[in-house]
């Protein structure tokens, strides 16, 4: 679908070519109406009161100081209910590329080194947080901290997609943390409808600000389970500005 930024210009151009007798003042009014109406093109400054950045002031209420995000996420979010597909990614290809001696030695060396580093948890005053340390030492009944690091870091190295799932009790406290296969978790981003018009032509579309509202575990067993963002720690080393997932650089090796 072409960008809506071009629709008013194209509509105006076609109007001029087809209706030569239309006065320029009428045409200008139609263009101004399309751009100036709050129900006009998405992203116009007339959609809301744009904050005055040059003249900053502290004499404003918290409501007035609330920022308004105008940028739109570049990925299509139309088929987004059960998560977004990770384009250009094939897990089996990455696994096959990792099945060689060179990568195996590098992967094992990194896992051995990172999992044996000293660590702790401190607060803002740099004081140890004993409860957090105790939880991470034994994050779940069948794993220690180094086990969790090795399992999740392997997925980050191969797929740039590692997941730590956090289990909460009824009081809202984290009781267990367990690594799961990161490639099974698909992101569902926010999806909002927009109804407006361009030069008098009505349209309905969807736009997104690019925030993850659900993580969907699309398991190989055929089950789709949703999680809120607070439940999932999704790890990636190389994020992208036009994709919610990371960048698996090992994939580039298959072209050589």
mmCIF file of C-alpha atoms in Angstrom:
data_model
loop_
_atom_site.group_PDB
_atom_site.id
_atom_site.type_symbol
_atom_site.label_atom_id
_atom_site.label_comp_id
_atom_site.label_asym_id
_atom_site.label_seq_id
_atom_site.Cartn_x
_atom_site.Cartn_y
_atom_site.Cartn_z
ATOM 1 C CA UNK A 1 0.000 0.000 0.000
ATOM 2 C CA UNK A 2 1.550 3.358 -0.947
ATOM 3 C CA UNK A 3 2.306 5.873 1.738
ATOM 4 C CA UNK A 4 -0.580 8.199 2.540
ATOM 5 C CA UNK A 5 1.835 11.136 2.372
ATOM 6 C CA UNK A 6 1.507 11.101 -1.428
ATOM 7 C CA UNK A 7 -2.248 10.725 -1.681
ATOM 8 C CA UNK A 8 -3.214 14.411 -1.238
ATOM 9 C CA UNK A 9 -0.697 15.517 -3.856
ATOM 10 C CA UNK A 10 -1.809 12.888 -6.347
ATOM 11 C CA UNK A 11 -5.472 13.665 -5.714
ATOM 12 C CA UNK A 12 -4.868 17.361 -6.209
ATOM 13 C CA UNK A 13 -2.875 16.753 -9.371
ATOM 14 C CA UNK A 14 -5.608 14.579 -10.848
ATOM 15 C CA UNK A 15 -8.178 17.204 -9.908
ATOM 16 C CA UNK A 16 -6.277 19.838 -11.817
ATOM 17 C CA UNK A 17 -5.912 17.648 -14.883
ATOM 18 C CA UNK A 18 -9.545 16.552 -14.940
ATOM 19 C CA UNK A 19 -11.249 19.739 -13.814
ATOM 20 C CA UNK A 20 -9.381 22.594 -15.422
ATOM 21 C CA UNK A 21 -12.175 25.002 -14.610
ATOM 22 C CA UNK A 22 -11.865 24.567 -10.850
ATOM 23 C CA UNK A 23 -10.563 27.771 -9.356
ATOM 24 C CA UNK A 24 -7.281 27.591 -7.529
ATOM 25 C CA UNK A 25 -8.827 28.973 -4.352
ATOM 26 C CA UNK A 26 -11.285 26.074 -4.170
ATOM 27 C CA UNK A 27 -8.485 23.567 -4.766
ATOM 28 C CA UNK A 28 -6.313 25.194 -2.115
ATOM 29 C CA UNK A 29 -9.172 25.045 0.373
ATOM 30 C CA UNK A 30 -9.631 21.331 -0.296
ATOM 31 C CA UNK A 31 -5.929 20.651 0.244
ATOM 32 C CA UNK A 32 -5.860 22.692 3.445
ATOM 33 C CA UNK A 33 -8.924 20.853 4.681
ATOM 34 C CA UNK A 34 -7.295 17.485 4.008
ATOM 35 C CA UNK A 35 -4.139 18.488 5.859
ATOM 36 C CA UNK A 36 -5.683 20.622 8.561
ATOM 37 C CA UNK A 37 -8.569 18.463 9.716
ATOM 38 C CA UNK A 38 -7.932 16.420 12.877
ATOM 39 C CA UNK A 39 -9.403 13.476 10.941
ATOM 40 C CA UNK A 40 -7.033 14.021 8.049
ATOM 41 C CA UNK A 41 -3.711 12.379 7.324
ATOM 42 C CA UNK A 42 -2.151 10.458 10.180
ATOM 43 C CA UNK A 43 0.910 12.172 11.570
ATOM 44 C CA UNK A 44 0.020 15.774 10.773
ATOM 45 C CA UNK A 45 0.834 18.321 13.422
ATOM 46 C CA UNK A 46 -2.880 19.102 13.518
ATOM 47 C CA UNK A 47 -3.652 15.672 14.994
ATOM 48 C CA UNK A 48 -2.952 17.114 18.440
ATOM 49 C CA UNK A 49 -1.322 20.103 20.097
ATOM 50 C CA UNK A 50 2.361 19.756 19.278
ATOM 51 C CA UNK A 51 4.496 20.646 22.312
ATOM 52 C CA UNK A 52 6.599 23.745 21.946
ATOM 53 C CA UNK A 53 10.123 22.393 22.233
ATOM 54 C CA UNK A 54 11.942 25.716 21.903
ATOM 55 C CA UNK A 55 10.252 27.455 24.826
ATOM 56 C CA UNK A 56 10.597 24.996 27.680
ATOM 57 C CA UNK A 57 8.806 25.736 30.944
ATOM 58 C CA UNK A 58 8.473 24.038 34.313
ATOM 59 C CA UNK A 59 5.182 25.796 35.094
ATOM 60 C CA UNK A 60 3.031 23.079 33.563
ATOM 61 C CA UNK A 61 0.957 20.262 34.962
ATOM 62 C CA UNK A 62 2.014 16.594 34.682
ATOM 63 C CA UNK A 63 -0.790 16.081 32.155
ATOM 64 C CA UNK A 64 0.561 18.870 29.963
ATOM 65 C CA UNK A 65 4.087 17.487 30.252
ATOM 66 C CA UNK A 66 3.090 14.046 29.015
ATOM 67 C CA UNK A 67 4.892 13.284 25.784
ATOM 68 C CA UNK A 68 3.067 12.271 22.617
ATOM 69 C CA UNK A 69 4.804 9.754 20.402
ATOM 70 C CA UNK A 70 4.319 10.525 16.727
ATOM 71 C CA UNK A 71 6.564 8.010 14.999
ATOM 72 C CA UNK A 72 4.884 4.979 13.423
ATOM 73 C CA UNK A 73 6.359 1.480 13.444
ATOM 74 C CA UNK A 74 7.455 0.524 9.908
ATOM 75 C CA UNK A 75 6.349 -3.120 10.019
ATOM 76 C CA UNK A 76 2.877 -4.132 8.946
ATOM 77 C CA UNK A 77 0.774 -5.108 11.952
ATOM 78 C CA UNK A 78 -2.308 -6.324 10.083
ATOM 79 C CA UNK A 79 -1.785 -10.062 10.765
ATOM 80 C CA UNK A 80 -0.527 -9.531 14.263
ATOM 81 C CA UNK A 81 -2.958 -11.302 16.599
ATOM 82 C CA UNK A 82 -0.782 -14.320 17.419
ATOM 83 C CA UNK A 83 2.545 -12.582 16.975
ATOM 84 C CA UNK A 84 4.639 -11.338 14.072
ATOM 85 C CA UNK A 85 6.705 -13.631 11.897
ATOM 86 C CA UNK A 86 10.452 -13.096 11.984
ATOM 87 C CA UNK A 87 11.290 -12.391 8.369
ATOM 88 C CA UNK A 88 14.468 -13.797 6.851
ATOM 89 C CA UNK A 89 14.964 -16.280 9.652
ATOM 90 C CA UNK A 90 15.072 -20.087 9.478
ATOM 91 C CA UNK A 91 16.015 -21.824 12.711
ATOM 92 C CA UNK A 92 17.085 -25.062 11.026
ATOM 93 C CA UNK A 93 19.578 -23.173 8.857
ATOM 94 C CA UNK A 94 21.189 -21.568 11.904
ATOM 95 C CA UNK A 95 21.408 -24.919 13.682
ATOM 96 C CA UNK A 96 23.040 -26.528 10.655
ATOM 97 C CA UNK A 97 25.570 -23.710 10.382
ATOM 98 C CA UNK A 98 26.400 -24.103 14.072
ATOM 99 C CA UNK A 99 27.147 -27.801 13.639
ATOM 100 C CA UNK A 100 30.847 -27.431 12.904
ATOM 101 C CA UNK A 101 34.021 -27.530 14.959
ATOM 102 C CA UNK A 102 34.915 -23.850 14.646
ATOM 103 C CA UNK A 103 31.585 -22.557 15.908
ATOM 104 C CA UNK A 104 31.351 -25.270 18.567
ATOM 105 C CA UNK A 105 34.705 -24.277 20.086
ATOM 106 C CA UNK A 106 33.790 -20.587 20.051
ATOM 107 C CA UNK A 107 30.317 -21.207 21.477
ATOM 108 C CA UNK A 108 31.580 -23.442 24.289
ATOM 109 C CA UNK A 109 34.344 -21.001 25.208
ATOM 110 C CA UNK A 110 31.881 -18.119 25.518
ATOM 111 C CA UNK A 111 29.417 -20.172 27.577
ATOM 112 C CA UNK A 112 32.145 -21.430 29.933
ATOM 113 C CA UNK A 113 33.548 -17.939 30.444
ATOM 114 C CA UNK A 114 30.280 -16.046 30.966
ATOM 115 C CA UNK A 115 28.698 -18.679 33.231
ATOM 116 C CA UNK A 116 31.643 -18.628 35.676
ATOM 117 C CA UNK A 117 31.856 -14.849 36.163
ATOM 118 C CA UNK A 118 31.215 -13.427 39.608
ATOM 119 C CA UNK A 119 27.917 -11.576 39.906
ATOM 120 C CA UNK A 120 25.612 -9.943 42.423
ATOM 121 C CA UNK A 121 22.509 -7.749 42.590
ATOM 122 C CA UNK A 122 22.673 -4.264 44.136
ATOM 123 C CA UNK A 123 20.193 -1.449 44.659
ATOM 124 C CA UNK A 124 20.613 2.230 43.860
ATOM 125 C CA UNK A 125 22.850 2.642 46.881
ATOM 126 C CA UNK A 126 25.064 -0.218 45.653
ATOM 127 C CA UNK A 127 23.902 -2.379 48.551
ATOM 128 C CA UNK A 128 23.374 -6.114 47.922
ATOM 129 C CA UNK A 129 19.763 -7.283 47.486
ATOM 130 C CA UNK A 130 19.771 -10.619 49.290
ATOM 131 C CA UNK A 131 16.333 -11.784 48.126
ATOM 132 C CA UNK A 132 17.223 -11.244 44.471
ATOM 133 C CA UNK A 133 20.575 -12.973 44.888
ATOM 134 C CA UNK A 134 18.942 -15.977 46.545
ATOM 135 C CA UNK A 135 16.408 -16.257 43.741
ATOM 136 C CA UNK A 136 19.008 -16.102 40.984
ATOM 137 C CA UNK A 137 21.306 -18.591 42.666
ATOM 138 C CA UNK A 138 18.563 -21.196 42.309
ATOM 139 C CA UNK A 139 16.113 -19.693 39.766
ATOM 140 C CA UNK A 140 14.030 -22.881 39.556
ATOM 141 C CA UNK A 141 14.057 -26.272 41.296
ATOM 142 C CA UNK A 142 16.161 -27.942 38.595
ATOM 143 C CA UNK A 143 18.677 -25.217 37.685
ATOM 144 C CA UNK A 144 21.398 -23.080 39.163
ATOM 145 C CA UNK A 145 22.365 -19.669 37.826
ATOM 146 C CA UNK A 146 25.127 -20.965 35.570
ATOM 147 C CA UNK A 147 22.728 -23.503 34.039
ATOM 148 C CA UNK A 148 20.249 -20.754 33.199
ATOM 149 C CA UNK A 149 22.983 -18.604 31.663
ATOM 150 C CA UNK A 150 24.295 -21.421 29.465
ATOM 151 C CA UNK A 151 20.826 -22.338 28.174
ATOM 152 C CA UNK A 152 19.710 -18.790 27.354
ATOM 153 C CA UNK A 153 23.060 -17.520 26.074
ATOM 154 C CA UNK A 154 23.230 -20.363 23.567
ATOM 155 C CA UNK A 155 20.011 -19.083 21.968
ATOM 156 C CA UNK A 156 21.319 -15.525 21.939
ATOM 157 C CA UNK A 157 24.512 -16.590 20.168
ATOM 158 C CA UNK A 158 22.784 -18.734 17.539
ATOM 159 C CA UNK A 159 19.524 -16.863 16.946
ATOM 160 C CA UNK A 160 19.929 -13.554 18.815
ATOM 161 C CA UNK A 161 16.761 -14.554 20.657
ATOM 162 C CA UNK A 162 16.890 -15.661 24.273
ATOM 163 C CA UNK A 163 13.932 -15.853 26.659
ATOM 164 C CA UNK A 164 13.737 -16.068 30.436
ATOM 165 C CA UNK A 165 10.193 -16.726 31.648
ATOM 166 C CA UNK A 166 9.301 -15.352 35.071
ATOM 167 C CA UNK A 167 6.670 -17.111 37.214
ATOM 168 C CA UNK A 168 4.688 -14.898 39.603
ATOM 169 C CA UNK A 169 2.747 -15.876 42.713
ATOM 170 C CA UNK A 170 -0.629 -14.440 43.673
ATOM 171 C CA UNK A 171 1.008 -11.501 45.448
ATOM 172 C CA UNK A 172 2.873 -10.485 42.313
ATOM 173 C CA UNK A 173 6.351 -11.627 43.340
ATOM 174 C CA UNK A 174 8.685 -13.573 41.056
ATOM 175 C CA UNK A 175 9.111 -17.101 42.381
ATOM 176 C CA UNK A 176 10.851 -18.894 39.484
ATOM 177 C CA UNK A 177 12.832 -18.035 36.362
ATOM 178 C CA UNK A 178 13.379 -20.545 33.594
ATOM 179 C CA UNK A 179 14.946 -20.271 30.111
ATOM 180 C CA UNK A 180 12.877 -21.250 27.088
ATOM 181 C CA UNK A 181 13.645 -21.396 23.382
ATOM 182 C CA UNK A 182 13.659 -17.768 22.253
ATOM 183 C CA UNK A 183 12.682 -18.449 18.657
ATOM 184 C CA UNK A 184 9.292 -19.777 19.769
ATOM 185 C CA UNK A 185 8.279 -16.404 21.213
ATOM 186 C CA UNK A 186 6.611 -14.139 18.664
ATOM 187 C CA UNK A 187 5.865 -10.519 19.455
ATOM 188 C CA UNK A 188 2.433 -8.938 19.101
ATOM 189 C CA UNK A 189 2.791 -5.184 18.807
ATOM 190 C CA UNK A 190 0.183 -2.556 19.581
ATOM 191 C CA UNK A 191 -2.424 -2.154 16.850
ATOM 192 C CA UNK A 192 -4.748 0.818 16.578
ATOM 193 C CA UNK A 193 -7.295 1.663 13.922
ATOM 194 C CA UNK A 194 -7.426 5.016 12.174
ATOM 195 C CA UNK A 195 -10.366 6.378 10.230
ATOM 196 C CA UNK A 196 -9.863 9.516 8.188
ATOM 197 C CA UNK A 197 -9.742 10.895 4.682
ATOM 198 C CA UNK A 198 -7.287 12.239 2.153
ATOM 199 C CA UNK A 199 -8.615 15.047 -0.035
ATOM 200 C CA UNK A 200 -12.144 13.887 0.674
ATOM 201 C CA UNK A 201 -11.503 10.193 0.036
ATOM 202 C CA UNK A 202 -12.261 8.146 3.194
ATOM 203 C CA UNK A 203 -9.966 5.362 4.300
ATOM 204 C CA UNK A 204 -9.452 3.022 7.248
ATOM 205 C CA UNK A 205 -6.049 1.754 8.273
ATOM 206 C CA UNK A 206 -4.006 0.345 11.111
ATOM 207 C CA UNK A 207 -0.999 1.909 12.736
ATOM 208 C CA UNK A 208 1.346 0.952 15.555
ATOM 209 C CA UNK A 209 3.852 2.635 17.828
ATOM 210 C CA UNK A 210 6.020 -0.478 17.926
ATOM 211 C CA UNK A 211 5.488 -1.564 21.522
ATOM 212 C CA UNK A 212 5.107 -5.249 22.387
ATOM 213 C CA UNK A 213 1.739 -5.886 24.076
ATOM 214 C CA UNK A 214 1.915 -9.704 24.126
ATOM 215 C CA UNK A 215 4.496 -12.412 23.624
ATOM 216 C CA UNK A 216 3.059 -15.533 21.981
ATOM 217 C CA UNK A 217 4.876 -18.808 22.478
ATOM 218 C CA UNK A 218 4.219 -20.645 19.243
ATOM 219 C CA UNK A 219 5.422 -24.020 20.442
ATOM 220 C CA UNK A 220 6.440 -26.821 18.104
ATOM 221 C CA UNK A 221 3.858 -28.942 19.899
ATOM 222 C CA UNK A 222 1.157 -26.828 18.247
ATOM 223 C CA UNK A 223 0.123 -24.724 21.250
ATOM 224 C CA UNK A 224 -0.014 -20.923 21.249
ATOM 225 C CA UNK A 225 0.284 -19.377 24.720
ATOM 226 C CA UNK A 226 0.268 -15.624 25.375
ATOM 227 C CA UNK A 227 2.305 -13.749 27.979
ATOM 228 C CA UNK A 228 2.280 -10.130 29.061
ATOM 229 C CA UNK A 229 5.611 -8.300 28.644
ATOM 230 C CA UNK A 230 6.357 -8.395 32.401
ATOM 231 C CA UNK A 231 6.466 -12.202 32.304
ATOM 232 C CA UNK A 232 9.095 -12.478 29.571
ATOM 233 C CA UNK A 233 12.679 -11.245 29.556
ATOM 234 C CA UNK A 234 13.456 -11.293 25.829
ATOM 235 C CA UNK A 235 17.183 -10.947 25.143
ATOM 236 C CA UNK A 236 18.866 -9.845 21.928
ATOM 237 C CA UNK A 237 22.277 -8.382 21.260
ATOM 238 C CA UNK A 238 21.580 -6.572 17.990
ATOM 239 C CA UNK A 239 18.113 -4.956 17.842
ATOM 240 C CA UNK A 240 16.757 -3.423 14.660
ATOM 241 C CA UNK A 241 14.794 -0.237 14.024
ATOM 242 C CA UNK A 242 12.356 -1.928 11.635
ATOM 243 C CA UNK A 243 11.925 -5.281 13.383
ATOM 244 C CA UNK A 244 11.053 -6.396 16.901
ATOM 245 C CA UNK A 245 13.589 -9.226 16.754
ATOM 246 C CA UNK A 246 17.363 -9.379 16.818
ATOM 247 C CA UNK A 247 19.951 -10.009 14.086
ATOM 248 C CA UNK A 248 21.383 -13.507 13.655
ATOM 249 C CA UNK A 249 24.742 -12.823 12.044
ATOM 250 C CA UNK A 250 25.530 -16.521 11.694
ATOM 251 C CA UNK A 251 22.893 -16.602 8.953
ATOM 252 C CA UNK A 252 25.231 -14.586 6.720
ATOM 253 C CA UNK A 253 27.666 -17.504 6.663
ATOM 254 C CA UNK A 254 25.352 -19.659 4.559
ATOM 255 C CA UNK A 255 25.973 -17.421 1.538
ATOM 256 C CA UNK A 256 29.702 -18.118 1.512
#
